[in-house]
C-alpha positions as a printed NumPy array, in Angstrom:
array([[ 19.007, -10.519,  17.623],
       [ 22.415,  -9.174,  17.011],
       [ 24.858, -10.169,  14.302],
       [ 27.12 , -11.816,  16.867],
       [ 24.254, -13.992,  18.336],
       [ 23.27 , -15.176,  14.872],
       [ 27.083, -16.145,  14.034],
       [ 27.378, -17.879,  17.555],
       [ 24.407, -20.002,  16.838],
       [ 25.476, -20.754,  13.382],
       [ 28.935, -21.939,  14.892],
       [ 27.085, -24.103,  17.356],
       [ 25.16 , -25.767,  14.632],
       [ 28.268, -26.325,  12.511],
       [ 30.021, -27.746,  15.525],
       [ 27.248, -30.194,  16.418],
       [ 27.447, -31.566,  12.989],
       [ 31.29 , -31.716,  12.818],
       [ 31.458, -33.52 ,  16.184],
       [ 28.607, -35.854,  15.247],
       [ 30.472, -36.827,  11.896],
       [ 33.955, -37.369,  13.77 ],
       [ 32.084, -39.633,  16.197],
       [ 30.881, -42.173,  13.301],
       [ 34.297, -41.858,  11.773],
       [ 35.949, -42.981,  15.182],
       [ 33.276, -45.518,  16.191],
       [ 32.452, -47.096,  12.859],
       [ 35.545, -46.189,  10.834],
       [ 33.434, -44.612,   7.999],
       [ 34.635, -42.22 ,   5.564],
       [ 33.997, -38.633,   6.611],
       [ 31.587, -38.203,   3.792],
       [ 29.531, -41.098,   4.844],
       [ 29.607, -40.004,   8.606],
       [ 28.582, -36.474,   7.624],
       [ 25.654, -37.883,   5.596],
       [ 24.511, -40.08 ,   8.459],
       [ 24.884, -37.051,  11.019],
       [ 22.834, -34.752,   8.772],
       [ 19.768, -37.274,   8.203],
       [ 19.802, -38.197,  11.899],
       [ 19.913, -34.523,  13.184],
       [ 17.099, -33.445,  10.758],
       [ 15.107, -36.523,  11.651],
       [ 14.863, -37.379,   7.982],
       [ 15.25 , -40.983,   8.712],
       [ 16.436, -42.489,   5.162],
       [ 17.886, -45.409,   6.865],
       [ 21.416, -46.456,   7.966],
       [ 24.352, -45.591,   5.363],
       [ 25.889, -48.993,   6.458],
       [ 24.834, -51.481,   9.092],
       [ 25.659, -50.303,  12.668],
       [ 27.497, -52.142,  15.387],
       [ 25.857, -52.159,  18.975],
       [ 28.498, -49.178,  19.84 ],
       [ 27.478, -47.386,  16.797],
       [ 23.707, -47.749,  17.675],
       [ 24.323, -46.571,  21.085],
       [ 26.309, -43.643,  19.638],
       [ 23.27 , -42.81 ,  17.305],
       [ 20.855, -42.64 ,  20.218],
       [ 22.979, -40.337,  22.335],
       [ 23.484, -38.115,  19.124],
       [ 19.687, -38.052,  18.605],
       [ 18.991, -37.218,  22.215],
       [ 21.654, -34.503,  22.379],
       [ 21.863, -33.187,  18.759],
       [ 18.313, -33.05 ,  17.493],
       [ 17.331, -30.637,  20.186],
       [ 20.28 , -28.289,  19.329],
       [ 19.564, -28.541,  15.764],
       [ 15.937, -27.763,  15.932],
       [ 16.614, -24.925,  18.41 ],
       [ 19.18 , -23.24 ,  16.347],
       [ 17.237, -23.752,  13.003],
       [ 14.069, -22.32 ,  14.686],
       [ 15.899, -19.264,  15.98 ],
       [ 17.47 , -18.614,  12.683],
       [ 14.314, -19.051,  10.717],
       [ 12.525, -16.738,  13.209],
       [ 15.15 , -14.003,  12.621],
       [ 14.659, -14.2  ,   8.98 ],
       [ 10.888, -14.259,   9.117],
       [ 10.85 , -11.328,  11.699],
       [ 13.301,  -9.462,   9.625],
       [ 11.09 ,  -9.748,   6.6  ],
       [  8.007,  -8.802,   8.546],
       [  9.589,  -5.685,  10.122],
       [ 10.918,  -4.691,   6.595],
       [  7.368,  -4.918,   5.241],
       [  5.806,  -3.077,   8.251],
       [  8.517,  -0.41 ,   8.199],
       [  7.741,   0.259,   4.6  ],
       [  4.157,   0.43 ,   4.99 ],
       [  4.603,   2.854,   8.006],
       [  6.895,   4.977,   5.87 ],
       [  4.398,   5.113,   3.132],
       [  1.558,   6.184,   5.565],
       [  3.958,   8.91 ,   6.95 ],
       [  4.593,  10.23 ,   3.573],
       [  0.914,  10.115,   2.554],
       [ -0.062,  12.249,   5.63 ],
       [  2.382,  14.951,   4.661],
       [  0.792,  18.302,   3.546],
       [  2.501,  21.762,   2.812],
       [  5.93 ,  19.9  ,   2.981],
       [  9.264,  20.209,   1.12 ],
       [ 10.518,  17.557,  -1.224],
       [ 14.307,  17.267,  -1.291],
       [ 15.693,  15.451,  -4.27 ],
       [ 19.034,  13.991,  -3.503],
       [ 20.646,  13.14 ,  -0.216],
       [ 24.254,  13.961,  -0.989],
       [ 26.432,  16.296,   1.174],
       [ 24.356,  19.439,   0.285],
       [ 21.072,  17.559,   0.424],
       [ 21.986,  16.133,   3.881],
       [ 22.677,  19.764,   5.099],
       [ 19.358,  21.022,   3.633],
       [ 17.407,  18.163,   5.361],
       [ 19.038,  18.557,   8.61 ],
       [ 18.449,  22.327,   8.826],
       [ 14.752,  22.151,   7.713],
       [ 14.179,  19.324,  10.188],
       [ 15.837,  21.394,  13.054],
       [ 13.372,  24.137,  12.145],
       [ 10.358,  21.866,  12.216],
       [  9.741,  21.993,   8.425],
       [  7.818,  18.91 ,   7.181],
       [  9.893,  17.197,   4.416],
       [ 10.471,  13.896,   2.465],
       [ 13.644,  12.981,   0.742],
       [ 13.73 ,  11.289,  -2.795],
       [ 16.948,   9.219,  -3.183],
       [ 17.672,   6.137,  -5.116],
       [ 21.426,   5.514,  -3.91 ],
       [ 21.354,   2.545,  -1.439],
       [ 24.089,   4.096,   0.736],
       [ 22.271,   7.317,   0.99 ],
       [ 18.964,   5.505,   1.86 ],
       [ 20.774,   3.547,   4.528],
       [ 21.793,   6.987,   5.997],
       [ 18.317,   8.178,   5.788],
       [ 16.938,   5.267,   7.659],
       [ 19.577,   5.54 ,  10.533],
       [ 18.767,   9.406,  10.852],
       [ 14.895,   8.557,  10.738],
       [ 14.042,  11.089,   7.969],
       [ 11.1  ,  10.216,   5.646],
       [ 12.014,   9.063,   2.119],
       [ 10.852,   7.761,  -1.116],
       [ 13.231,   5.422,  -2.884],
       [ 13.418,   6.08 ,  -6.584],
       [ 14.543,   8.279,  -9.452],
       [ 13.296,  11.815,  -8.847],
       [ 12.914,  12.621, -12.4  ],
       [ 10.173,  10.074, -12.675],
       [  6.488,  11.407, -12.221],
       [  5.273,   8.435, -10.276],
       [  8.124,   8.87 ,  -7.709],
       [  7.319,  12.657,  -7.239],
       [  3.71 ,  11.666,  -6.864],
       [  4.564,   9.201,  -4.216],
       [  6.339,  11.8  ,  -2.488],
       [  3.172,  13.926,  -2.434],
       [  4.154,  16.618,  -4.758],
       [  0.593,  17.766,  -5.292],
       [  0.346,  18.509,  -1.703],
       [  3.788,  19.914,  -1.384],
       [  4.617,  23.553,  -0.643],
       [  8.199,  23.279,  -2.258],
       [ 10.841,  21.169,  -3.972],
       [ 14.689,  21.401,  -3.88 ],
       [ 16.478,  19.741,  -6.424],
       [ 20.16 ,  18.842,  -5.469],
       [ 20.995,  15.837,  -7.234],
       [ 24.759,  15.555,  -8.656],
       [ 24.119,  16.471, -12.26 ],
       [ 22.689,  19.703, -13.723],
       [ 20.813,  17.539, -16.343],
       [ 19.03 ,  15.623, -13.827],
       [ 18.172,  18.853, -11.952],
       [ 16.653,  20.245, -15.025],
       [ 14.624,  17.159, -15.619],
       [ 13.421,  17.145, -12.004],
       [ 12.375,  20.873, -12.261],
       [ 10.513,  20.244, -15.473],
       [  8.65 ,  17.262, -14.075],
       [  7.845,  18.963, -10.782],
       [  6.619,  22.016, -12.407],
       [  4.288,  20.175, -14.654],
       [  2.848,  18.295, -11.766],
       [  2.278,  21.124,  -9.355],
       [  2.532,  24.823, -10.956],
       [  2.172,  26.374,  -7.586],
       [  5.325,  24.718,  -6.163],
       [  8.28 ,  26.885,  -5.104],
       [ 11.252,  25.247,  -6.676],
       [ 15.001,  25.848,  -5.629],
       [ 17.646,  24.112,  -7.806],
       [ 21.3  ,  23.519,  -7.682],
       [ 23.356,  24.753, -10.796],
       [ 26.908,  24.452, -11.216],
       [ 27.738,  24.277, -14.984],
       [ 28.129,  27.388, -17.065],
       [ 24.562,  28.209, -18.626],
       [ 22.684,  25.76 , -16.181],
       [ 21.127,  28.717, -14.318],
       [ 19.148,  29.898, -17.276],
       [ 18.231,  26.477, -18.24 ],
       [ 16.877,  25.651, -14.77 ],
       [ 15.007,  29.015, -14.698],
       [ 13.392,  28.306, -17.913],
       [ 12.419,  24.816, -16.875],
       [ 10.475,  26.333, -13.891],
       [ 12.87 ,  26.837, -11.156],
       [ 11.993,  29.933,  -8.852],
       [ 15.734,  30.104,  -7.599],
       [ 18.949,  28.706,  -8.721],
       [ 21.906,  28.426,  -6.472],
       [ 25.52 ,  27.345,  -7.075],
       [ 27.253,  25.842,  -3.9  ],
       [ 30.706,  26.811,  -5.333],
       [ 29.769,  30.549,  -6.028],
       [ 27.969,  30.752,  -2.805],
       [ 30.976,  29.09 ,  -0.933],
       [ 33.505,  31.319,  -2.775],
       [ 31.473,  34.415,  -2.149],
       [ 31.246,  33.864,   1.671],
       [ 34.962,  33.076,   1.791],
       [ 35.714,  36.436,   0.109],
       [ 33.378,  38.368,   2.315],
       [ 35.037,  36.69 ,   5.38 ],
       [ 38.232,  38.439,   4.211],
       [ 36.557,  41.713,   2.976],
       [ 33.82 ,  42.066,   5.694],
       [ 34.581,  39.657,   8.624],
       [ 32.141,  41.327,  11.169],
       [ 29.362,  41.4  ,   8.701],
       [ 29.823,  37.626,   8.008],
       [ 29.888,  36.92 ,  11.623],
       [ 26.737,  38.787,  12.386],
       [ 24.897,  37.021,   9.486],
       [ 26.07 ,  33.625,  10.655],
       [ 24.824,  34.298,  14.345],
       [ 21.6  ,  35.716,  12.943],
       [ 20.967,  32.386,  11.085],
       [ 22.122,  30.138,  13.89 ],
       [ 19.556,  28.396,  15.853],
       [ 21.367,  28.241,  19.162],
       [ 21.44 ,  32.094,  19.992],
       [ 18.776,  34.104,  21.769],
       [ 18.553,  36.52 ,  18.955],
       [ 17.877,  36.148,  15.253],
       [ 16.945,  37.539,  11.881],
       [ 13.489,  36.259,  10.532],
       [ 11.084,  36.958,   7.715],
       [  7.61 ,  37.183,   8.919],
       [  4.366,  37.228,   6.519],
       [  1.616,  39.608,   7.409],
       [ -1.737,  37.892,   7.115],
       [ -4.77 ,  39.507,   5.645],
       [ -6.562,  39.632,   8.896],
       [ -3.648,  40.956,  11.1  ],
       [ -4.26 ,  44.097,  13.084],
       [ -1.016,  45.51 ,  11.596],
       [ -2.549,  45.692,   8.059],
       [ -2.833,  49.44 ,   6.907],
       [ -0.934,  50.639,  10.056],
       [  2.319,  52.906,   9.709],
       [  5.29 ,  51.202,  11.149],
       [  5.645,  54.143,  13.983],
       [  2.162,  52.987,  15.143],
       [  2.628,  49.315,  15.218],
       [  4.91 ,  48.987,  18.266],
       [  7.428,  46.807,  16.513],
       [ 10.198,  49.06 ,  17.557],
       [  8.935,  50.552,  20.697],
       [  7.016,  47.561,  22.339],
       [  8.673,  44.467,  20.804],
       [ 12.109,  46.061,  20.589],
       [ 12.803,  44.7  ,  17.016],
       [ 14.805,  46.271,  14.184],
       [ 12.809,  46.163,  10.929],
       [ 15.528,  45.742,   8.046],
       [ 13.203,  45.498,   5.066],
       [  9.696,  44.835,   3.768],
       [  8.95 ,  42.771,   0.647],
       [  5.724,  43.597,  -1.076],
       [  3.519,  41.059,  -2.415],
       [  4.502,  42.075,  -5.888],
       [  8.152,  41.613,  -5.283],
       [  9.195,  45.216,  -4.429],
       [ 11.685,  45.535,  -1.653],
       [ 11.893,  48.338,   0.804],
       [ 15.179,  48.551,   2.656],
       [ 15.073,  50.521,   5.92 ],
       [ 11.508,  51.53 ,   5.618],
       [ 10.538,  54.853,   6.991],
       [  8.171,  55.33 ,   9.998],
       [  5.283,  56.436,   7.872],
       [  5.522,  53.224,   5.678],
       [  2.361,  51.194,   6.06 ],
       [  2.262,  47.482,   6.211],
       [ -0.064,  45.674,   3.687],
       [ -1.489,  42.144,   3.57 ],
       [  0.878,  39.871,   1.799],
       [  3.805,  41.879,   2.934],
       [  6.893,  39.958,   4.38 ],
       [  8.963,  41.807,   6.982],
       [ 12.599,  41.01 ,   7.668],
       [ 13.285,  41.737,  11.497],
       [ 16.092,  41.419,  13.974],
       [ 15.721,  40.957,  17.539],
       [ 15.343,  38.426,  20.468],
       [ 13.579,  35.221,  19.581],
       [ 10.59 ,  35.465,  21.984],
       [  9.786,  39.115,  20.54 ],
       [ 10.168,  37.773,  16.956],
       [  7.575,  34.878,  17.935],
       [  5.378,  37.624,  19.441],
       [  5.428,  39.528,  16.   ],
       [  4.579,  36.396,  14.362],
       [  1.481,  35.927,  16.369],
       [  0.398,  39.477,  15.81 ],
       [  1.178,  39.075,  12.029],
       [ -1.303,  36.257,  12.   ]])
């Protein structure tokens, strides 16, 4: 039921009581308060008795009021009560459904904070099909989460029980993007203690916060202002490069730049690049290889062999990149 319908029924109920009261004022000459009291006890079928002795005309009016007004009264009150009860039941069922949805998540990402930056992160991860849950305690942000349909946990992300409710022990990564650097430091400390294997990205803005976040356990620290300023400067210095990178990261184009992990059982393990068919058969450009120990090989030579645990950065058509993902295992 819409808000307009609820307001309409409430107006009907109020008008019925008002007209009933004015009827007693006109028929019996009572004061408005006595007439209102008589109308209310009549319509609610309480039956306390007459306020004052009624004339035959007043009794006839009371019978008309009972026959016409009690039905309206019971209908309106019943509908409004049903709206309240159904709303409470829907809220309880919605919370249970949300809890079950979060409990089923595995290898997901926990996004702490749903401000302007957090909302962009959530939207992009959701578009990529990455499982996620948001931790937020701001009522306005929670309302936006409910409207968008993203799973969330309402609470303070610095508290252990809240992160445990978000499934941090089963999570793959965490992003700390609350408004304060101190809050992000506490989140990183708590998250790292609960899951040492977690990949953590944190937001840091104040001078010195980067080192604090890294010492707290963050794997990567980013400053939105620094990233934005750098990108604007590069848009002036290297506009074509920036355009290319934006297109490579965009979901709507047919070609893209992706990072693909080489699995231990992939047929590519131990094979030199010139024999893998990545360039010749898949028509992909291999930009770099990241070894399992963190070593980066830019523009690798044709004789460079792929190893299990490597991550290759390739550019090309999306269907060819997907084919490489399947081969890489």
